[in-house]
Coordinates of C-alpha atoms in Angstrom, one line a residue:
M1447 CA -16.8 -27.5 -54.1
L1448 CA -19.6 -27.6 -51.6
K1449 CA -18.3 -30.9 -50.2
L1450 CA -14.8 -29.3 -49.8
S1451 CA -16.2 -26.4 -48.0
R1452 CA -18.2 -28.6 -45.6
R1453 CA -15.2 -30.7 -45.0
K1454 CA -13.2 -27.7 -44.0
L1455 CA -15.8 -27.0 -41.3
M1456 CA -15.5 -30.5 -39.8
I1457 CA -13.4 -30.2 -36.6
G1458 CA -12.7 -33.5 -34.9
G1459 CA -16.0 -34.9 -36.1
A1460 CA -17.9 -32.2 -34.3
G1461 CA -19.0 -30.5 -37.6
L1462 CA -20.9 -27.3 -37.5
A1463 CA -21.9 -27.8 -33.9
G1464 CA -18.2 -27.9 -32.9
V1465 CA -17.6 -24.6 -34.8
A1466 CA -20.6 -23.0 -33.0
I1467 CA -19.1 -24.0 -29.6
L1468 CA -15.7 -22.6 -30.5
M1469 CA -17.2 -19.4 -31.9
S1470 CA -19.9 -18.8 -29.4
K1471 CA -21.2 -15.2 -29.5
P1472 CA -20.0 -13.1 -26.5
G1473 CA -22.6 -11.9 -24.0
D1474 CA -22.9 -8.3 -22.9
E1475 CA -20.9 -7.9 -19.7
S1476 CA -22.0 -4.3 -19.0
G1477 CA -24.5 -3.5 -16.4
P1478 CA -25.4 -1.3 -13.4
R1479 CA -22.5 0.4 -11.5
D1480 CA -21.4 -0.9 -8.1
P1481 CA -22.8 1.3 -5.3
Y1482 CA -19.4 1.0 -3.6
F1483 CA -17.6 2.8 -6.5
L1484 CA -20.5 5.3 -6.9
A1485 CA -19.9 6.3 -3.3
M1486 CA -16.2 6.6 -3.9
Q1487 CA -16.8 8.7 -7.0
A1488 CA -19.0 11.0 -5.0
A1489 CA -16.3 11.4 -2.4
L1490 CA -13.7 12.2 -5.1
T1491 CA -16.0 14.8 -6.7
E1492 CA -16.7 16.4 -3.3
A1493 CA -13.0 16.6 -2.7
G1494 CA -12.4 18.4 -6.0
I1495 CA -10.2 15.7 -7.4
A1496 CA -10.2 15.7 -11.2
S1497 CA -7.1 13.9 -12.3
P1498 CA -5.9 10.3 -12.1
T1499 CA -5.6 9.4 -8.4
L1500 CA -4.6 6.4 -6.3
V1501 CA -7.2 5.8 -3.7
V1502 CA -6.8 3.6 -0.6
D1503 CA -9.9 2.5 1.3
K1504 CA -8.7 2.9 4.9
T1505 CA -11.5 0.8 6.4
R1506 CA -10.6 -2.1 4.1
L1507 CA -6.9 -1.5 4.8
D1508 CA -7.5 -1.8 8.5
A1509 CA -9.5 -5.0 8.0
N1510 CA -6.6 -6.5 6.0
I1511 CA -4.1 -5.6 8.8
D1512 CA -6.3 -7.3 11.3
T1513 CA -6.7 -10.3 9.0
L1514 CA -2.9 -10.7 8.7
K1515 CA -2.3 -10.4 12.4
S1516 CA -5.0 -12.9 13.1
H1517 CA -3.2 -15.5 10.9
L1518 CA 0.1 -15.2 12.7
P1519 CA 1.0 -17.9 15.2
A1520 CA 2.1 -17.1 18.7
G1521 CA 5.5 -15.5 18.8
M1522 CA 5.6 -14.6 15.1
A1523 CA 6.7 -11.0 14.4
Y1524 CA 5.5 -9.0 11.4
R1525 CA 7.8 -6.9 9.2
I1526 CA 6.2 -4.3 6.9
V1527 CA 7.4 -4.4 3.2
A1528 CA 7.9 -0.7 2.5
K1529 CA 8.3 -1.1 -1.3
S1530 CA 4.7 -2.4 -1.5
L1531 CA 3.4 0.4 0.7
P1532 CA 5.6 3.3 -0.5
S1533 CA 4.3 6.1 1.7
L1534 CA 5.6 7.3 5.0
D1535 CA 2.1 8.0 6.3
L1536 CA 0.7 4.7 5.0
I1537 CA 3.6 2.8 6.7
A1538 CA 3.1 4.8 9.9
H1539 CA -0.6 3.9 10.0
I1540 CA 0.2 0.2 9.5
R1541 CA 2.9 0.3 12.1
Q1542 CA 0.5 1.7 14.7
R1543 CA -2.3 -0.6 13.9
A1544 CA -0.2 -3.7 13.6
G1545 CA 2.0 -2.9 16.5
T1546 CA 5.4 -3.4 14.8
S1547 CA 8.5 -1.4 14.4
R1548 CA 10.0 -3.8 11.8
L1549 CA 10.4 -2.6 8.2
M1550 CA 11.8 -4.1 5.0
T1551 CA 13.5 -1.5 2.8
F1552 CA 14.6 -1.8 -0.8
N1553 CA 16.7 1.1 -1.9
Q1554 CA 19.0 3.8 -0.6
P1555 CA 16.7 6.8 -0.9
M1556 CA 13.9 4.9 0.9
L1557 CA 16.4 3.8 3.6
N1558 CA 17.4 7.4 4.2
A1559 CA 13.8 8.7 4.2
L1560 CA 12.8 6.0 6.8
S1561 CA 15.9 6.7 8.9
R1562 CA 14.9 10.3 9.1
A1563 CA 11.2 9.7 9.7
M1564 CA 11.3 6.6 11.8
P1565 CA 14.7 6.4 13.5
D1566 CA 13.4 3.8 16.0
A1567 CA 12.4 1.4 13.2
D1568 CA 14.4 -1.8 12.6
Q1569 CA 15.1 -1.8 8.9
L1570 CA 16.1 -5.0 7.0
L1571 CA 17.2 -4.6 3.5
G1572 CA 15.0 -6.6 1.1
K1573 CA 17.7 -6.9 -1.5
P1574 CA 21.5 -6.6 -1.3
L1575 CA 22.6 -3.1 -2.2
P1576 CA 25.8 -2.3 -4.1
V1577 CA 28.3 -1.2 -1.5
A1578 CA 28.4 2.3 -3.1
A1579 CA 24.7 2.7 -2.3
A1580 CA 25.4 1.8 1.3
R1581 CA 28.2 4.3 1.3
N1582 CA 25.8 6.9 -0.1
Y1583 CA 23.4 6.1 2.7
F1584 CA 25.9 7.0 5.4
A1585 CA 27.0 10.1 3.4
A1586 CA 23.4 11.4 3.3
L1587 CA 22.7 10.6 6.9
A1588 CA 22.1 13.7 9.0
P1589 CA 24.0 14.0 12.3
E1590 CA 20.7 13.6 14.3
D1591 CA 19.9 10.4 12.4
V1592 CA 23.2 8.6 13.1
A1593 CA 21.5 6.4 15.7
A1594 CA 19.1 5.2 13.1
A1595 CA 22.0 3.6 11.2
A1596 CA 22.5 1.1 14.0
Q1597 CA 18.9 -0.1 13.4
V1598 CA 19.7 -1.2 9.8
Q1599 CA 20.4 -4.9 8.9
W1600 CA 22.5 -5.1 5.7
L1601 CA 21.6 -8.0 3.5
I1602 CA 24.6 -10.0 2.2
D1603 CA 24.3 -12.6 -0.5
T1604 CA 27.9 -13.5 -1.4
P1605 CA 31.3 -13.7 0.3
E1606 CA 32.6 -11.0 -2.1
R1607 CA 29.9 -8.5 -0.9
L1608 CA 30.6 -9.4 2.7
H1609 CA 34.2 -8.3 2.2
Q1610 CA 33.1 -5.1 0.4
Y1611 CA 30.9 -4.2 3.4
Q1612 CA 33.8 -5.0 5.8
E1613 CA 35.9 -2.4 4.0
L1614 CA 32.9 0.0 4.2
A1615 CA 32.6 -0.6 8.0
R1616 CA 36.3 0.1 8.5
S1617 CA 36.3 3.2 6.4
T1618 CA 33.2 4.7 8.1
G1619 CA 33.9 3.5 11.6
Q1620 CA 30.5 1.8 11.7
T1621 CA 29.6 -1.5 13.2
L1622 CA 27.3 -3.2 10.7
R1623 CA 24.5 -5.6 11.5
I1624 CA 24.7 -8.3 8.8
N1625 CA 21.7 -10.4 7.7
L1626 CA 22.6 -13.3 5.4
E1627 CA 20.4 -14.0 2.4
L1628 CA 19.6 -17.7 1.9
D1629 CA 18.7 -19.5 -1.3
V1630 CA 15.9 -21.7 -0.1
G1631 CA 14.8 -22.7 -3.6
L1632 CA 14.0 -19.4 -5.4
H1633 CA 17.5 -19.5 -7.0
R1634 CA 17.7 -15.8 -7.3
G1635 CA 21.0 -15.7 -5.5
G1636 CA 22.0 -16.0 -1.8
L1637 CA 23.9 -18.5 0.2
E1638 CA 23.3 -22.2 1.0
A1639 CA 24.6 -24.2 3.9
G1640 CA 28.1 -25.4 3.1
D1641 CA 31.7 -24.2 3.0
A1642 CA 31.0 -20.7 1.6
F1643 CA 28.2 -20.1 4.1
K1644 CA 30.4 -21.4 7.0
A1645 CA 33.3 -19.1 5.8
A1646 CA 30.9 -16.1 5.8
L1647 CA 29.7 -16.9 9.3
E1648 CA 33.3 -17.2 10.5
T1649 CA 34.2 -13.9 9.0
I1650 CA 31.3 -12.2 10.8
H1651 CA 32.1 -14.0 14.0
S1652 CA 35.7 -12.8 14.0
A1653 CA 35.2 -9.3 12.6
P1654 CA 34.8 -6.5 15.2
E1655 CA 33.0 -4.4 12.5
F1656 CA 30.2 -7.0 12.2
T1657 CA 27.4 -8.5 14.2
L1658 CA 25.2 -11.3 12.8
S1659 CA 21.6 -10.0 13.1
G1660 CA 19.8 -12.8 11.2
L1661 CA 19.0 -14.7 8.1
M1662 CA 16.5 -14.2 5.3
G1663 CA 15.0 -17.0 3.2
Y1664 CA 12.5 -15.7 0.6
E1665 CA 10.3 -18.3 -1.1
P1666 CA 7.6 -16.7 -3.3
H1667 CA 8.0 -19.5 -5.8
L1668 CA 6.1 -21.8 -3.5
A1669 CA 2.7 -20.2 -4.2
A1670 CA 3.3 -20.4 -7.9
L1671 CA 4.0 -24.1 -8.0
P1672 CA 1.1 -26.5 -8.7
E1673 CA -0.3 -28.6 -5.8
A1674 CA -0.7 -31.6 -8.2
L1675 CA 1.5 -34.5 -7.5
G1676 CA 2.8 -32.9 -4.3
W1677 CA 5.1 -30.4 -6.1
R1678 CA 4.3 -27.4 -3.9
E1679 CA 4.6 -29.5 -0.7
R1680 CA 7.9 -31.0 -1.7
A1681 CA 9.2 -27.5 -2.5
K1682 CA 8.0 -26.1 0.8
S1683 CA 9.7 -29.0 2.7
G1684 CA 12.8 -28.4 0.7
A1685 CA 12.8 -24.7 1.5
W1686 CA 12.5 -25.4 5.2
R1687 CA 15.1 -28.0 5.1
R1688 CA 17.6 -25.6 3.5
Y1689 CA 16.7 -23.0 6.2
S1690 CA 17.2 -25.6 9.0
E1691 CA 20.6 -26.6 7.6
A1692 CA 21.7 -23.0 7.6
L1693 CA 20.5 -22.5 11.2
A1694 CA 22.5 -25.6 12.2
Q1695 CA 25.7 -24.1 10.8
V1696 CA 25.0 -20.8 12.6
A1697 CA 24.8 -22.9 15.8
D1698 CA 28.1 -24.6 15.0
V1699 CA 29.9 -21.3 14.6
F1700 CA 28.1 -19.0 17.1
G1701 CA 26.9 -21.5 19.7
A1702 CA 23.8 -23.5 20.2
D1703 CA 21.8 -20.7 21.7
A1704 CA 22.7 -18.1 19.0
T1705 CA 19.8 -18.9 16.7
A1706 CA 17.2 -18.0 19.3
G1707 CA 18.2 -14.3 19.3
L1708 CA 18.5 -14.0 15.5
V1709 CA 16.0 -12.5 13.1
R1710 CA 14.8 -15.5 11.1
N1711 CA 12.9 -13.8 8.3
A1712 CA 10.8 -15.6 5.7
A1713 CA 7.8 -15.3 3.5
G1714 CA 6.0 -12.5 1.6
S1715 CA 2.3 -11.8 1.0
P1716 CA 1.7 -14.9 -1.1
T1717 CA 3.3 -17.3 1.5
Y1718 CA 3.0 -15.8 4.9
R1719 CA 0.1 -18.1 5.9
Y1720 CA 2.3 -21.2 5.4
Y1721 CA 4.1 -20.4 8.7
Q1722 CA 2.0 -21.9 11.5
D1723 CA 4.8 -21.9 14.1
T1724 CA 8.2 -20.4 14.7
D1725 CA 10.3 -23.5 14.4
I1726 CA 12.0 -22.1 11.2
A1727 CA 11.0 -18.4 10.9
N1728 CA 10.3 -16.0 13.8
E1729 CA 9.1 -13.2 11.6
V1730 CA 7.3 -12.9 8.2
S1731 CA 7.3 -10.0 5.8
A1732 CA 4.2 -8.8 3.9
G1733 CA 2.9 -5.6 2.3
S1734 CA 0.9 -6.2 -0.9
C1735 CA -1.8 -8.3 0.9
L1736 CA -2.8 -5.2 2.8
V1737 CA -3.8 -3.3 -0.4
K1738 CA -4.3 -6.5 -2.5
P1739 CA -3.5 -5.7 -6.2
T1740 CA -4.8 -8.3 -8.7
H1741 CA -1.5 -10.3 -8.7
F1742 CA -2.4 -11.3 -5.2
D1743 CA -5.8 -12.8 -6.0
T1744 CA -4.8 -16.2 -4.7
P1745 CA -6.6 -18.8 -2.6
L1746 CA -4.3 -18.2 0.4
L1747 CA -5.1 -14.4 0.3
E1748 CA -8.8 -14.8 -0.3
P1749 CA -9.6 -13.4 3.2
H1750 CA -7.9 -10.1 2.2
L1751 CA -10.0 -7.4 0.5
P1752 CA -8.9 -5.1 -2.4
S1753 CA -8.3 -1.8 -0.8
S1754 CA -6.4 0.2 -3.5
F1755 CA -7.8 1.6 -6.7
I1756 CA -6.9 3.9 -9.5
A1757 CA -9.6 6.5 -10.2
T1758 CA -9.5 8.6 -13.3
P1759 CA -12.1 11.0 -14.8
V1760 CA -13.9 10.2 -18.1
I1761 CA -13.1 12.8 -20.8
K1762 CA -15.3 11.6 -23.6
T1763 CA -18.1 9.1 -24.1
M1764 CA -19.4 7.8 -27.4
E1765 CA -22.6 5.8 -28.0
K1766 CA -21.0 4.0 -30.9
T1767 CA -17.5 2.7 -31.2
H1768 CA -15.6 3.9 -34.3
L1769 CA -12.1 2.7 -35.0
P1770 CA -9.8 4.9 -37.2
G1771 CA -9.4 3.4 -40.7
L1772 CA -11.7 0.6 -39.9
E1773 CA -15.0 2.4 -39.8
F1774 CA -16.5 0.0 -42.3
A1775 CA -15.9 -3.0 -39.9
T1776 CA -17.3 -1.5 -36.7
D1777 CA -20.9 -2.3 -37.2
G1778 CA -20.1 -6.0 -37.8
Q1779 CA -17.8 -6.1 -34.8
R1780 CA -20.5 -4.6 -32.6
T1781 CA -23.1 -7.1 -33.9
W1782 CA -20.8 -10.0 -33.1
D1783 CA -19.5 -8.7 -29.7
P1784 CA -21.8 -6.3 -27.8
N1785 CA -18.9 -5.4 -25.4
V1786 CA -17.4 -3.1 -28.1
S1787 CA -20.6 -1.2 -28.6
K1788 CA -19.7 2.0 -26.6
T1789 CA -16.5 3.9 -26.0
V1790 CA -15.0 5.8 -23.1
F1791 CA -11.8 7.9 -23.2
T1792 CA -10.2 8.5 -19.9
Y1793 CA -7.8 11.1 -18.5
G1794 CA -4.5 9.2 -18.7
G1795 CA -4.0 5.5 -18.9
N1796 CA -1.6 2.7 -19.9
W1797 CA -1.3 1.7 -16.2
M1798 CA -0.5 -1.8 -14.9
A1799 CA -4.2 -2.2 -13.9
D1800 CA -7.5 -3.6 -14.9
P1801 CA -10.8 -1.6 -15.2
V1802 CA -13.3 -2.9 -12.6
D1803 CA -16.1 -0.2 -12.7
P1804 CA -18.2 0.4 -14.6
P1805 CA -18.5 -3.4 -15.2
G1806 CA -17.7 -4.8 -18.6
L1807 CA -15.1 -2.2 -19.6
S1808 CA -12.0 -3.5 -21.4
Y1809 CA -9.0 -2.2 -23.3
N1810 CA -9.6 -2.0 -27.1
K1811 CA -6.9 -4.2 -28.6
T1812 CA -7.3 -2.7 -32.1
F1813 CA -7.0 0.9 -30.9
G1814 CA -4.2 0.1 -28.5
R1815 CA -3.1 1.5 -25.1
S1816 CA -2.5 5.2 -24.5
S1817 CA -0.9 7.1 -21.6
N1818 CA -2.7 10.3 -22.7
Q1819 CA -6.4 9.3 -23.4
E1820 CA -7.0 5.6 -22.8
M1821 CA -9.7 4.0 -25.0
L1822 CA -12.1 1.6 -23.2
T1823 CA -15.0 -0.1 -24.7
G1824 CA -18.1 -1.6 -23.2
G1825 CA -21.6 -3.0 -23.8
H1826 CA -25.0 -1.5 -24.5
N1827 CA -25.7 -1.1 -20.8
L1828 CA -22.6 1.0 -20.1
A1829 CA -23.8 4.1 -18.3
I1830 CA -21.1 6.7 -17.6
A1831 CA -20.7 10.3 -18.5
P1832 CA -17.9 12.8 -18.9
D1833 CA -16.5 13.8 -15.5
D1834 CA -17.6 10.5 -13.9
F1835 CA -14.8 8.2 -12.8
V1836 CA -13.5 4.9 -14.1
F1837 CA -12.0 2.7 -11.4
Y1838 CA -9.1 0.2 -11.9
R1839 CA -7.4 -2.3 -9.7
P1840 CA -3.6 -2.2 -9.9
H1841 CA -1.7 -5.3 -10.8
Q1842 CA 0.9 -4.5 -8.2
S1843 CA 1.5 -1.7 -5.7
E1844 CA 5.2 -1.1 -5.6
A1845 CA 5.6 0.8 -8.9
V1846 CA 2.0 1.7 -9.6
F1847 CA 1.5 3.6 -6.3
L1848 CA 4.3 6.0 -7.3
Q1849 CA 2.7 7.3 -10.5
F1850 CA -0.2 9.4 -9.1
G1851 CA 1.2 11.8 -6.5
D1852 CA -0.4 11.8 -3.0
I1853 CA -2.6 8.9 -2.2
A1854 CA -6.3 9.8 -1.5
V1855 CA -7.5 8.2 1.7
Y1856 CA -11.1 7.1 1.5
E1857 CA -13.1 6.5 4.7
D1858 CA -16.7 6.8 5.8
G1859 CA -17.8 8.0 2.3
R1860 CA -15.3 10.9 2.2
I1861 CA -11.7 11.7 1.2
T1862 CA -10.2 12.2 4.7
G1863 CA -6.6 12.9 3.8
R1864 CA -3.7 12.7 1.4
W1865 CA -0.6 10.6 2.0
P1866 CA 2.5 11.6 0.0
V1867 CA 4.5 8.7 -1.6
F1868 CA 8.2 8.1 -1.9
E1869 CA 10.1 9.4 -4.8
A1870 CA 10.4 6.9 -7.6
S1871 CA 13.5 4.8 -7.3
A1872 CA 14.7 1.3 -8.1

């Protein structure tokens, strides 16, 4: 029996040493709090904030705007992705610092809100809207905002949608600026150079209700592809080839000089730095890199700083972790993994985010997630008290920013303002 037991422990000839490596005891990841977050906590406390809050560090935000601008080649325009920065005040601040009036908009309520607040802005739809949503946009447009409608570029991805928008233009008496979505390799829809694309161009060229404003070729898949064996480089070359073929067809239908005056949109935060000239694109879109959620921790975006955080008060702390129904097992669990030694319950939770301060905090997989009182566990050196704040980094900004009400603006050690967010919408 002893021989059988020992044989079970043999793993690839490694024996007990191999088991020890596979089952190495976790180290305590807790430790002193970051002075950066302690200063932010003091500012929140001074401002009387006592509920889950989205905080934007304005100094870091400005540094990220400047970083983005510094990477753009001569002649490359910048378009602000509004869904990733869903606040009129936040967008207005970025517009002013970046020196741009170009926005990318993603739903009809946002489109109307921006037309009211920024009628001078050039709005390019970031996804095709059902024609009924476009009709609702015009119906909701105030008389004083009618001029703003002429600043909208409607994104069209199929010949069928183009014909729907032609009927909309005729029924509303509008002349619509049309931007054609290209499939440059993402395969999420859009047109490719060929007969259907040519037919769409000819329809736009002959229709008095339309003007061709530009093309959009989005390629976020490039950053996700491995560099090994040249996969990413081949995909990038393929994307640019597809874009070039589409531009050549535009020149065939509209004339050789037509492409120079078009919006040739490309990129997003993960890929904007690929564009080192304006041979293909003459503008790039980006938003998330300015606030840098965790999904944008990539090598290309390494120069950008995290500037957005969720801050939520601690409701309860416990010097020992106790799991309901498993009390008998908690001492052994703490002995093996010191990172489940202490417990914190926060005000709210279950966000798309990771705790970053105090260090070493993690979600307790046994207890599970909670939107009411989130349980976080940490090591022996965890030092936090009720009414202190736990800080998280969001995974993304577009949906997470909308869950906390007004954004708290942090600058020079103080909360200097509050920026309302858009209403939640798809």
